[in-house]
Amino acid sequence: MFAVTILGNNSALPTLERHPTAQIVTCNDQLILLDCGEGTQLQFARYKIRRSRLRYIFISHLHGDHYFGLIGLLNSLSLLGRQNPLTVFGPPELETIIQLQLQCSGTILQFKLQFVPLTDDKQGVILEDKDLTVSFFPVQHRIPCYGFVFEMQKRKRKIIPDQAKAYEIPAAYFSHLQAGADYQRKDGLLVKNDWVTLPPPKGKKYVYFADTAFSESLIPYANDADLVYHETTYLGDLAERAAERFHSTTVQAATLALKAGALRLIVGHFSSKYTDLTPFETECREVFPNADVAMEGTSYII
Ligand SMILES: [Zn+2]
């Protein structure tokens, strides 16, 4: 299972209909929270997402609409009796902010909170866990801001059933074949692993662009992605305002997905001045047909 669920698709202001940025990446039995705007923990409750399965939190940058929900969530996890460790990745100042808030309120978390700072000089792989690899890269925003690449590897080799049968390998041994082992037959023949298996199928890739101005230099990060999330704070006619504020338009997000050879695009971080989101979809699809508006409560399989 590899999917992303949208908890917030708005920018800047929380409204009753749309929430600031937050997403859940589900990787098998683990949940990863990607940004944590105000009200994120209420969105967990609304969409019945189990907080206990949360393992990692990634914060792209320190504009409030991407992290004002974090201290409330951490506090609630502690009140709910969480004991499993939790790791937060984010700009270095975030650790100071969290510690100051905990200290001022005399709060002692009941679980171990690990913090991993993200800085420009360390870009690249930041997490390797079971089936998942996460890397990060700087995007172009008013303050330091990072995008993330989530790659879920298939580590098991693929068994060729006819070949395995021809060499009379018992089904009970298949898990060893999938892990790459050879098979020693009783008659002395050593069946080499690559006679009866194929390499693991290609992994899946999700790329999250956080808040950014459009830049050709960012395209390679989305190369051959199965799913790309890109912000579209504005419609296509406001390209100038988008550039001034280090945000992107529909046309720009769709152009990036097209040039990167991505399979699918979802867009979000809409300016609160828009009530109807239909034009976002229409404008993106004119450039890149497989595009959707990221809807809160919707899960997109990667
Ligand atoms: Zn921002």
PDB file of C-alpha atoms and ligand atoms in Angstrom:
ATOM      1  CA  MET A   1       0.000   0.000   0.000  1.00  0.00           C
ATOM      2  CA  PHE A   2       1.468   3.336  -1.065  1.00  0.00           C
ATOM      3  CA  ALA A   3      -0.898   6.309  -1.113  1.00  0.00           C
ATOM      4  CA  VAL A   4      -1.272   9.956  -0.203  1.00  0.00           C
ATOM      5  CA  THR A   5      -4.322  11.333   1.596  1.00  0.00           C
ATOM      6  CA  ILE A   6      -5.005  15.056   1.523  1.00  0.00           C
ATOM      7  CA  LEU A   7      -5.887  16.638   4.872  1.00  0.00           C
ATOM      8  CA  GLY A   8      -5.503  20.273   3.834  1.00  0.00           C
ATOM      9  CA  ASN A   9      -5.459  21.860   0.368  1.00  0.00           C
ATOM     10  CA  ASN A  10      -5.599  25.571   1.182  1.00  0.00           C
ATOM     11  CA  SER A  11      -2.908  28.205   1.613  1.00  0.00           C
ATOM     12  CA  ALA A  12      -2.486  30.788   4.347  1.00  0.00           C
ATOM     13  CA  LEU A  13      -5.888  30.996   6.051  1.00  0.00           C
ATOM     14  CA  PRO A  14      -7.818  28.097   7.556  1.00  0.00           C
ATOM     15  CA  THR A  15     -11.469  28.259   6.481  1.00  0.00           C
ATOM     16  CA  LEU A  16     -14.429  26.071   7.376  1.00  0.00           C
ATOM     17  CA  GLU A  17     -14.268  24.365   3.988  1.00  0.00           C
ATOM     18  CA  ARG A  18     -10.535  24.189   3.318  1.00  0.00           C
ATOM     19  CA  HIS A  19      -7.609  23.629   5.656  1.00  0.00           C
ATOM     20  CA  PRO A  20      -3.955  24.640   5.478  1.00  0.00           C
ATOM     21  CA  THR A  21      -1.447  22.160   4.076  1.00  0.00           C
ATOM     22  CA  ALA A  22      -1.213  18.643   5.497  1.00  0.00           C
ATOM     23  CA  GLN A  23      -0.997  15.234   3.842  1.00  0.00           C
ATOM     24  CA  ILE A  24      -0.642  11.651   5.002  1.00  0.00           C
ATOM     25  CA  VAL A  25       1.639   9.315   3.080  1.00  0.00           C
ATOM     26  CA  THR A  26       0.729   5.694   3.799  1.00  0.00           C
ATOM     27  CA  CYS A  27       3.539   3.202   3.257  1.00  0.00           C
ATOM     28  CA  ASN A  28       2.239  -0.253   4.167  1.00  0.00           C
ATOM     29  CA  ASP A  29       1.579  -0.141   7.929  1.00  0.00           C
ATOM     30  CA  GLN A  30       3.327   3.186   8.563  1.00  0.00           C
ATOM     31  CA  LEU A  31       1.939   6.704   8.305  1.00  0.00           C
ATOM     32  CA  ILE A  32       3.993   9.766   7.477  1.00  0.00           C
ATOM     33  CA  LEU A  33       2.652  13.269   7.982  1.00  0.00           C
ATOM     34  CA  LEU A  34       3.743  15.804   5.417  1.00  0.00           C
ATOM     35  CA  ASP A  35       3.343  19.358   6.754  1.00  0.00           C
ATOM     36  CA  CYS A  36       0.983  20.085   9.609  1.00  0.00           C
ATOM     37  CA  GLY A  37      -1.135  23.218   9.189  1.00  0.00           C
ATOM     38  CA  GLU A  38      -3.494  24.447  11.880  1.00  0.00           C
ATOM     39  CA  GLY A  39      -6.288  21.983  12.606  1.00  0.00           C
ATOM     40  CA  THR A  40      -4.477  18.925  11.232  1.00  0.00           C
ATOM     41  CA  GLN A  41      -5.327  16.792  14.271  1.00  0.00           C
ATOM     42  CA  LEU A  42      -9.026  17.508  13.735  1.00  0.00           C
ATOM     43  CA  GLN A  43      -8.629  16.331  10.145  1.00  0.00           C
ATOM     44  CA  PHE A  44      -7.127  13.082  11.492  1.00  0.00           C
ATOM     45  CA  ALA A  45     -10.336  12.621  13.482  1.00  0.00           C
ATOM     46  CA  ARG A  46     -12.639  13.622  10.617  1.00  0.00           C
ATOM     47  CA  TYR A  47     -11.111  11.101   8.223  1.00  0.00           C
ATOM     48  CA  LYS A  48     -10.581   8.425  10.896  1.00  0.00           C
ATOM     49  CA  ILE A  49      -6.807   8.261  10.488  1.00  0.00           C
ATOM     50  CA  ARG A  50      -5.150   6.387  13.335  1.00  0.00           C
ATOM     51  CA  ARG A  51      -2.681   8.680  15.049  1.00  0.00           C
ATOM     52  CA  SER A  52      -0.968   5.703  16.678  1.00  0.00           C
ATOM     53  CA  ARG A  53       0.367   4.579  13.278  1.00  0.00           C
ATOM     54  CA  LEU A  54       2.152   7.875  12.729  1.00  0.00           C
ATOM     55  CA  ARG A  55       5.917   7.306  12.589  1.00  0.00           C
ATOM     56  CA  TYR A  56       7.480  10.313  10.842  1.00  0.00           C
ATOM     57  CA  ILE A  57       6.596  13.983  10.343  1.00  0.00           C
ATOM     58  CA  PHE A  58       8.176  16.111   7.616  1.00  0.00           C
ATOM     59  CA  ILE A  59       7.828  19.914   7.776  1.00  0.00           C
ATOM     60  CA  SER A  60       8.761  21.650   4.505  1.00  0.00           C
ATOM     61  CA  HIS A  61       9.246  25.192   5.870  1.00  0.00           C
ATOM     62  CA  LEU A  62       8.296  27.517   8.673  1.00  0.00           C
ATOM     63  CA  HIS A  63       5.445  29.506   7.190  1.00  0.00           C
ATOM     64  CA  GLY A  64       2.649  29.034   9.709  1.00  0.00           C
ATOM     65  CA  ASP A  65       0.213  27.394   7.291  1.00  0.00           C
ATOM     66  CA  HIS A  66       2.609  24.431   7.143  1.00  0.00           C
ATOM     67  CA  TYR A  67       3.312  23.834  10.834  1.00  0.00           C
ATOM     68  CA  PHE A  68       0.971  25.697  13.211  1.00  0.00           C
ATOM     69  CA  GLY A  69      -0.810  22.411  13.943  1.00  0.00           C
ATOM     70  CA  LEU A  70       2.332  20.610  15.075  1.00  0.00           C
ATOM     71  CA  ILE A  71       2.601  21.491  18.771  1.00  0.00           C
ATOM     72  CA  GLY A  72      -1.093  20.687  19.296  1.00  0.00           C
ATOM     73  CA  LEU A  73      -0.696  17.319  17.630  1.00  0.00           C
ATOM     74  CA  LEU A  74       2.421  16.419  19.647  1.00  0.00           C
ATOM     75  CA  ASN A  75       0.683  17.429  22.868  1.00  0.00           C
ATOM     76  CA  SER A  76      -2.384  15.315  22.042  1.00  0.00           C
ATOM     77  CA  LEU A  77      -0.279  12.262  21.154  1.00  0.00           C
ATOM     78  CA  SER A  78       1.329  12.503  24.584  1.00  0.00           C
ATOM     79  CA  LEU A  79      -2.037  12.925  26.347  1.00  0.00           C
ATOM     80  CA  LEU A  80      -3.316   9.863  24.467  1.00  0.00           C
ATOM     81  CA  GLY A  81      -0.487   7.810  25.977  1.00  0.00           C
ATOM     82  CA  ARG A  82       1.779   7.384  22.971  1.00  0.00           C
ATOM     83  CA  GLN A  83       5.013   5.588  23.831  1.00  0.00           C
ATOM     84  CA  ASN A  84       6.487   4.800  20.431  1.00  0.00           C
ATOM     85  CA  PRO A  85       9.161   7.246  19.291  1.00  0.00           C
ATOM     86  CA  LEU A  86       8.319   9.843  16.668  1.00  0.00           C
ATOM     87  CA  THR A  87      10.784  11.546  14.341  1.00  0.00           C
ATOM     88  CA  VAL A  88      10.272  15.085  13.056  1.00  0.00           C
ATOM     89  CA  PHE A  89      12.261  16.356  10.056  1.00  0.00           C
ATOM     90  CA  GLY A  90      12.322  20.105   9.417  1.00  0.00           C
ATOM     91  CA  PRO A  91      14.325  23.338   9.314  1.00  0.00           C
ATOM     92  CA  PRO A  92      16.686  23.547  12.348  1.00  0.00           C
ATOM     93  CA  GLU A  93      14.738  26.428  13.974  1.00  0.00           C
ATOM     94  CA  LEU A  94      11.741  24.121  14.343  1.00  0.00           C
ATOM     95  CA  GLU A  95      13.472  22.165  17.087  1.00  0.00           C
ATOM     96  CA  THR A  96      13.967  25.390  19.069  1.00  0.00           C
ATOM     97  CA  ILE A  97      10.306  26.349  18.541  1.00  0.00           C
ATOM     98  CA  ILE A  98       9.053  22.954  19.737  1.00  0.00           C
ATOM     99  CA  GLN A  99      11.330  22.871  22.777  1.00  0.00           C
ATOM    100  CA  LEU A 100      10.408  26.440  23.785  1.00  0.00           C
ATOM    101  CA  GLN A 101       6.677  25.705  23.584  1.00  0.00           C
ATOM    102  CA  LEU A 102       7.059  22.519  25.616  1.00  0.00           C
ATOM    103  CA  GLN A 103       9.246  24.266  28.174  1.00  0.00           C
ATOM    104  CA  CYS A 104       6.946  27.302  28.614  1.00  0.00           C
ATOM    105  CA  SER A 105       3.924  25.092  29.225  1.00  0.00           C
ATOM    106  CA  GLY A 106       5.813  22.696  31.477  1.00  0.00           C
ATOM    107  CA  THR A 107       4.944  19.838  29.128  1.00  0.00           C
ATOM    108  CA  ILE A 108       6.953  16.625  29.237  1.00  0.00           C
ATOM    109  CA  LEU A 109       6.142  14.398  26.275  1.00  0.00           C
ATOM    110  CA  GLN A 110       5.493  10.776  27.205  1.00  0.00           C
ATOM    111  CA  PHE A 111       7.268   9.503  24.100  1.00  0.00           C
ATOM    112  CA  LYS A 112      10.728  10.056  22.610  1.00  0.00           C
ATOM    113  CA  LEU A 113      10.741  12.874  20.072  1.00  0.00           C
ATOM    114  CA  GLN A 114      13.674  12.758  17.681  1.00  0.00           C
ATOM    115  CA  PHE A 115      14.489  15.746  15.510  1.00  0.00           C
ATOM    116  CA  VAL A 116      16.412  15.699  12.233  1.00  0.00           C
ATOM    117  CA  PRO A 117      17.364  19.131  10.842  1.00  0.00           C
ATOM    118  CA  LEU A 118      17.077  19.773   7.119  1.00  0.00           C
ATOM    119  CA  THR A 119      19.689  22.112   5.644  1.00  0.00           C
ATOM    120  CA  ASP A 120      20.734  22.877   2.062  1.00  0.00           C
ATOM    121  CA  ASP A 121      24.184  21.327   2.447  1.00  0.00           C
ATOM    122  CA  LYS A 122      22.763  17.937   3.438  1.00  0.00           C
ATOM    123  CA  GLN A 123      20.232  17.477   0.647  1.00  0.00           C
ATOM    124  CA  GLY A 124      19.722  13.920  -0.559  1.00  0.00           C
ATOM    125  CA  VAL A 125      18.580  10.769   1.190  1.00  0.00           C
ATOM    126  CA  ILE A 126      17.372  11.546   4.720  1.00  0.00           C
ATOM    127  CA  LEU A 127      15.506   8.356   5.606  1.00  0.00           C
ATOM    128  CA  GLU A 128      15.738   4.690   4.667  1.00  0.00           C
ATOM    129  CA  ASP A 129      13.217   2.517   6.439  1.00  0.00           C
ATOM    130  CA  LYS A 130      12.054  -0.950   5.388  1.00  0.00           C
ATOM    131  CA  ASP A 131      10.367  -0.363   2.016  1.00  0.00           C
ATOM    132  CA  LEU A 132      10.731   3.408   1.958  1.00  0.00           C
ATOM    133  CA  THR A 133      13.452   5.876   0.983  1.00  0.00           C
ATOM    134  CA  VAL A 134      12.919   9.615   1.447  1.00  0.00           C
ATOM    135  CA  SER A 135      15.146  12.316   0.017  1.00  0.00           C
ATOM    136  CA  PHE A 136      14.783  16.089   0.121  1.00  0.00           C
ATOM    137  CA  PHE A 137      15.780  19.038  -2.024  1.00  0.00           C
ATOM    138  CA  PRO A 138      15.574  22.849  -1.730  1.00  0.00           C
ATOM    139  CA  VAL A 139      12.789  24.592  -3.649  1.00  0.00           C
ATOM    140  CA  GLN A 140      12.464  28.332  -4.373  1.00  0.00           C
ATOM    141  CA  HIS A 141      10.506  30.140  -1.697  1.00  0.00           C
ATOM    142  CA  ARG A 142      10.885  33.299   0.424  1.00  0.00           C
ATOM    143  CA  ILE A 143      12.424  31.354   3.306  1.00  0.00           C
ATOM    144  CA  PRO A 144      14.288  28.006   3.230  1.00  0.00           C
ATOM    145  CA  CYS A 145      11.808  25.407   1.995  1.00  0.00           C
ATOM    146  CA  TYR A 146      12.173  21.780   0.939  1.00  0.00           C
ATOM    147  CA  GLY A 147      10.482  19.329  -1.374  1.00  0.00           C
ATOM    148  CA  PHE A 148      10.493  15.585  -0.718  1.00  0.00           C
ATOM    149  CA  VAL A 149      10.815  12.467  -2.848  1.00  0.00           C
ATOM    150  CA  PHE A 150       9.226   9.307  -1.423  1.00  0.00           C
ATOM    151  CA  GLU A 151      10.259   6.066  -3.096  1.00  0.00           C
ATOM    152  CA  MET A 152       8.804   2.736  -2.129  1.00  0.00           C
ATOM    153  CA  GLN A 153      11.011  -0.121  -3.211  1.00  0.00           C
ATOM    154  CA  LYS A 154       9.843  -3.575  -4.017  1.00  0.00           C
ATOM    155  CA  ARG A 155      12.650  -5.604  -2.498  1.00  0.00           C
ATOM    156  CA  LYS A 156      11.351  -9.094  -3.316  1.00  0.00           C
ATOM    157  CA  ARG A 157      12.531 -10.778  -6.517  1.00  0.00           C
ATOM    158  CA  LYS A 158       9.778 -12.050  -8.801  1.00  0.00           C
ATOM    159  CA  ILE A 159       9.486 -15.837  -9.114  1.00  0.00           C
ATOM    160  CA  ILE A 160       9.050 -17.326 -12.608  1.00  0.00           C
ATOM    161  CA  PRO A 161       6.505 -20.074 -11.737  1.00  0.00           C
ATOM    162  CA  ASP A 162       7.237 -22.358 -14.719  1.00  0.00           C
ATOM    163  CA  GLN A 163      10.979 -22.280 -14.063  1.00  0.00           C
ATOM    164  CA  ALA A 164      10.577 -22.914 -10.323  1.00  0.00           C
ATOM    165  CA  LYS A 165       8.349 -25.879 -11.167  1.00  0.00           C
ATOM    166  CA  ALA A 166      10.764 -27.215 -13.789  1.00  0.00           C
ATOM    167  CA  TYR A 167      13.558 -27.292 -11.177  1.00  0.00           C
ATOM    168  CA  GLU A 168      11.159 -28.913  -8.667  1.00  0.00           C
ATOM    169  CA  ILE A 169      11.572 -26.216  -6.036  1.00  0.00           C
ATOM    170  CA  PRO A 170       8.987 -26.613  -3.237  1.00  0.00           C
ATOM    171  CA  ALA A 171       6.645 -23.675  -2.634  1.00  0.00           C
ATOM    172  CA  ALA A 172       7.821 -23.544   0.975  1.00  0.00           C
ATOM    173  CA  TYR A 173      11.203 -22.321  -0.320  1.00  0.00           C
ATOM    174  CA  PHE A 174       9.769 -19.452  -2.432  1.00  0.00           C
ATOM    175  CA  SER A 175      10.317 -16.773   0.230  1.00  0.00           C
ATOM    176  CA  HIS A 176      14.061 -17.591   0.152  1.00  0.00           C
ATOM    177  CA  LEU A 177      14.051 -17.312  -3.645  1.00  0.00           C
ATOM    178  CA  GLN A 178      12.345 -13.912  -3.362  1.00  0.00           C
ATOM    179  CA  ALA A 179      15.138 -12.836  -1.003  1.00  0.00           C
ATOM    180  CA  GLY A 180      17.776 -13.881  -3.582  1.00  0.00           C
ATOM    181  CA  ALA A 181      18.911 -17.304  -2.323  1.00  0.00           C
ATOM    182  CA  ASP A 182      19.994 -20.202  -4.584  1.00  0.00           C
ATOM    183  CA  TYR A 183      18.384 -23.644  -4.148  1.00  0.00           C
ATOM    184  CA  GLN A 184      20.383 -26.802  -3.407  1.00  0.00           C
ATOM    185  CA  ARG A 185      18.637 -29.879  -4.791  1.00  0.00           C
ATOM    186  CA  LYS A 186      19.011 -33.319  -3.206  1.00  0.00           C
ATOM    187  CA  ASP A 187      20.534 -34.681  -6.456  1.00  0.00           C
ATOM    188  CA  GLY A 188      23.389 -32.182  -6.090  1.00  0.00           C
ATOM    189  CA  LEU A 189      22.267 -29.582  -8.630  1.00  0.00           C
ATOM    190  CA  LEU A 190      22.614 -26.002  -7.381  1.00  0.00           C
ATOM    191  CA  VAL A 191      19.765 -23.993  -8.896  1.00  0.00           C
ATOM    192  CA  LYS A 192      21.005 -20.422  -9.320  1.00  0.00           C
ATOM    193  CA  ASN A 193      18.561 -17.763  -8.164  1.00  0.00           C
ATOM    194  CA  ASP A 194      18.512 -15.911 -11.472  1.00  0.00           C
ATOM    195  CA  TRP A 195      17.455 -19.095 -13.326  1.00  0.00           C
ATOM    196  CA  VAL A 196      14.109 -19.000 -11.550  1.00  0.00           C
ATOM    197  CA  THR A 197      13.514 -15.343 -10.611  1.00  0.00           C
ATOM    198  CA  LEU A 198      13.461 -11.859 -12.129  1.00  0.00           C
ATOM    199  CA  PRO A 199      14.714  -8.653 -10.462  1.00  0.00           C
ATOM    200  CA  PRO A 200      12.162  -6.833  -8.264  1.00  0.00           C
ATOM    201  CA  PRO A 201       9.686  -4.669 -10.193  1.00  0.00           C
ATOM    202  CA  LYS A 202      10.434  -0.923 -10.361  1.00  0.00           C
ATOM    203  CA  GLY A 203       9.510   0.993  -7.195  1.00  0.00           C
ATOM    204  CA  LYS A 204       6.940   3.780  -7.006  1.00  0.00           C
ATOM    205  CA  LYS A 205       7.804   7.465  -6.619  1.00  0.00           C
ATOM    206  CA  TYR A 206       5.875  10.359  -5.081  1.00  0.00           C
ATOM    207  CA  VAL A 207       7.251  13.901  -5.227  1.00  0.00           C
ATOM    208  CA  TYR A 208       5.983  16.716  -3.002  1.00  0.00           C
ATOM    209  CA  PHE A 209       6.958  20.228  -4.051  1.00  0.00           C
ATOM    210  CA  ALA A 210       5.780  22.219  -0.997  1.00  0.00           C
ATOM    211  CA  ASP A 211       5.667  26.014  -1.652  1.00  0.00           C
ATOM    212  CA  THR A 212       7.755  27.159  -4.572  1.00  0.00           C
ATOM    213  CA  ALA A 213       8.110  29.511  -7.487  1.00  0.00           C
ATOM    214  CA  PHE A 214       8.266  27.705 -10.822  1.00  0.00           C
ATOM    215  CA  SER A 215      11.792  26.810 -11.879  1.00  0.00           C
ATOM    216  CA  GLU A 216      13.072  24.647 -14.722  1.00  0.00           C
ATOM    217  CA  SER A 217      15.837  23.513 -12.373  1.00  0.00           C
ATOM    218  CA  LEU A 218      13.285  21.647 -10.229  1.00  0.00           C
ATOM    219  CA  ILE A 219      11.954  19.485 -13.071  1.00  0.00           C
ATOM    220  CA  PRO A 220      14.516  16.639 -12.700  1.00  0.00           C
ATOM    221  CA  TYR A 221      13.281  15.866  -9.177  1.00  0.00           C
ATOM    222  CA  ALA A 222       9.964  14.785 -10.679  1.00  0.00           C
ATOM    223  CA  ASN A 223      11.473  12.678 -13.480  1.00  0.00           C
ATOM    224  CA  ASP A 224       9.335   9.587 -14.106  1.00  0.00           C
ATOM    225  CA  ALA A 225       7.372  10.127 -10.883  1.00  0.00           C
ATOM    226  CA  ASP A 226       4.195   8.094 -10.504  1.00  0.00           C
ATOM    227  CA  LEU A 227       2.551  10.998  -8.708  1.00  0.00           C
ATOM    228  CA  VAL A 228       3.545  14.640  -8.275  1.00  0.00           C
ATOM    229  CA  TYR A 229       1.988  17.116  -5.859  1.00  0.00           C
ATOM    230  CA  HIS A 230       2.633  20.715  -6.844  1.00  0.00           C
ATOM    231  CA  GLU A 231       1.258  23.888  -5.367  1.00  0.00           C
ATOM    232  CA  THR A 232      -0.963  26.105  -7.517  1.00  0.00           C
ATOM    233  CA  THR A 233      -1.641  29.082  -5.282  1.00  0.00           C
ATOM    234  CA  TYR A 234      -2.919  31.002  -8.329  1.00  0.00           C
ATOM    235  CA  LEU A 235      -4.629  30.481 -11.667  1.00  0.00           C
ATOM    236  CA  GLY A 236      -2.643  31.024 -14.850  1.00  0.00           C
ATOM    237  CA  ASP A 237      -3.435  34.738 -15.250  1.00  0.00           C
ATOM    238  CA  LEU A 238      -1.576  35.661 -12.047  1.00  0.00           C
ATOM    239  CA  ALA A 239       1.893  34.440 -13.051  1.00  0.00           C
ATOM    240  CA  GLU A 240       3.427  37.793 -12.128  1.00  0.00           C
ATOM    241  CA  ARG A 241       1.958  37.788  -8.623  1.00  0.00           C
ATOM    242  CA  ALA A 242       2.981  34.141  -8.205  1.00  0.00           C
ATOM    243  CA  ALA A 243       6.598  34.983  -9.077  1.00  0.00           C
ATOM    244  CA  GLU A 244       6.649  37.964  -6.687  1.00  0.00           C
ATOM    245  CA  ARG A 245       5.437  35.802  -3.830  1.00  0.00           C
ATOM    246  CA  PHE A 246       7.477  32.689  -4.714  1.00  0.00           C
ATOM    247  CA  HIS A 247       4.417  30.642  -5.582  1.00  0.00           C
ATOM    248  CA  SER A 248       3.224  28.884  -8.754  1.00  0.00           C
ATOM    249  CA  THR A 249       0.283  28.864 -11.139  1.00  0.00           C
ATOM    250  CA  THR A 250      -1.727  26.039 -12.705  1.00  0.00           C
ATOM    251  CA  VAL A 251       0.084  26.361 -16.026  1.00  0.00           C
ATOM    252  CA  GLN A 252       3.482  26.233 -14.322  1.00  0.00           C
ATOM    253  CA  ALA A 253       2.689  23.167 -12.193  1.00  0.00           C
ATOM    254  CA  ALA A 254       1.290  21.306 -15.192  1.00  0.00           C
ATOM    255  CA  THR A 255       4.309  22.280 -17.318  1.00  0.00           C
ATOM    256  CA  LEU A 256       6.635  20.848 -14.688  1.00  0.00           C
ATOM    257  CA  ALA A 257       4.723  17.540 -14.606  1.00  0.00           C
ATOM    258  CA  LEU A 258       4.703  17.370 -18.410  1.00  0.00           C
ATOM    259  CA  LYS A 259       8.408  18.106 -18.846  1.00  0.00           C
ATOM    260  CA  ALA A 260       9.346  15.658 -16.082  1.00  0.00           C
ATOM    261  CA  GLY A 261       7.450  12.807 -17.733  1.00  0.00           C
ATOM    262  CA  ALA A 262       5.370  12.262 -14.588  1.00  0.00           C
ATOM    263  CA  LEU A 263       2.356   9.961 -14.769  1.00  0.00           C
ATOM    264  CA  ARG A 264      -0.054  11.962 -12.641  1.00  0.00           C
ATOM    265  CA  LEU A 265      -0.343  15.415 -11.035  1.00  0.00           C
ATOM    266  CA  ILE A 266      -2.373  16.667  -8.084  1.00  0.00           C
ATOM    267  CA  VAL A 267      -2.425  20.362  -7.222  1.00  0.00           C
ATOM    268  CA  GLY A 268      -3.232  22.251  -4.037  1.00  0.00           C
ATOM    269  CA  HIS A 269      -2.326  25.180  -1.748  1.00  0.00           C
ATOM    270  CA  PHE A 270      -5.051  27.317  -3.308  1.00  0.00           C
ATOM    271  CA  SER A 271      -5.303  30.980  -2.416  1.00  0.00           C
ATOM    272  CA  SER A 272      -8.279  31.601  -0.129  1.00  0.00           C
ATOM    273  CA  LYS A 273      -9.620  34.157  -2.597  1.00  0.00           C
ATOM    274  CA  TYR A 274     -10.850  31.335  -4.851  1.00  0.00           C
ATOM    275  CA  THR A 275     -14.115  29.644  -3.894  1.00  0.00           C
ATOM    276  CA  ASP A 276     -14.553  27.565  -7.060  1.00  0.00           C
ATOM    277  CA  LEU A 277     -11.660  25.157  -7.710  1.00  0.00           C
ATOM    278  CA  THR A 278     -12.917  23.901 -11.091  1.00  0.00           C
ATOM    279  CA  PRO A 279     -10.765  26.343 -13.107  1.00  0.00           C
ATOM    280  CA  PHE A 280      -7.639  24.919 -11.422  1.00  0.00           C
ATOM    281  CA  GLU A 281      -8.439  21.513 -12.841  1.00  0.00           C
ATOM    282  CA  THR A 282      -9.389  22.858 -16.267  1.00  0.00           C
ATOM    283  CA  GLU A 283      -6.246  24.955 -16.657  1.00  0.00           C
ATOM    284  CA  CYS A 284      -3.911  22.181 -15.487  1.00  0.00           C
ATOM    285  CA  ARG A 285      -5.518  19.631 -17.795  1.00  0.00           C
ATOM    286  CA  GLU A 286      -5.046  21.892 -20.827  1.00  0.00           C
ATOM    287  CA  VAL A 287      -1.295  21.404 -20.353  1.00  0.00           C
ATOM    288  CA  PHE A 288      -1.149  18.003 -18.616  1.00  0.00           C
ATOM    289  CA  PRO A 289      -4.336  15.914 -18.967  1.00  0.00           C
ATOM    290  CA  ASN A 290      -3.798  13.549 -16.019  1.00  0.00           C
ATOM    291  CA  ALA A 291      -4.173  16.324 -13.427  1.00  0.00           C
ATOM    292  CA  ASP A 292      -6.586  16.630 -10.492  1.00  0.00           C
ATOM    293  CA  VAL A 293      -7.371  19.137  -7.799  1.00  0.00           C
ATOM    294  CA  ALA A 294      -6.202  17.624  -4.473  1.00  0.00           C
ATOM    295  CA  MET A 295      -9.419  17.171  -2.478  1.00  0.00           C
ATOM    296  CA  GLU A 296      -9.433  16.929   1.306  1.00  0.00           C
ATOM    297  CA  GLY A 297     -10.295  13.450   2.522  1.00  0.00           C
ATOM    298  CA  THR A 298      -9.345  11.857  -0.815  1.00  0.00           C
ATOM    299  CA  SER A 299      -6.604   9.207  -1.038  1.00  0.00           C
ATOM    300  CA  TYR A 300      -4.543   8.950  -4.184  1.00  0.00           C
ATOM    301  CA  ILE A 301      -2.881   5.606  -4.836  1.00  0.00           C
ATOM    302  CA  ILE A 302       0.707   6.053  -5.951  1.00  0.00           C
TER     303      ILE A 302
HETATM  304 ZN    ZN B   1       5.065  29.239   2.305  1.00  0.00          ZN
END
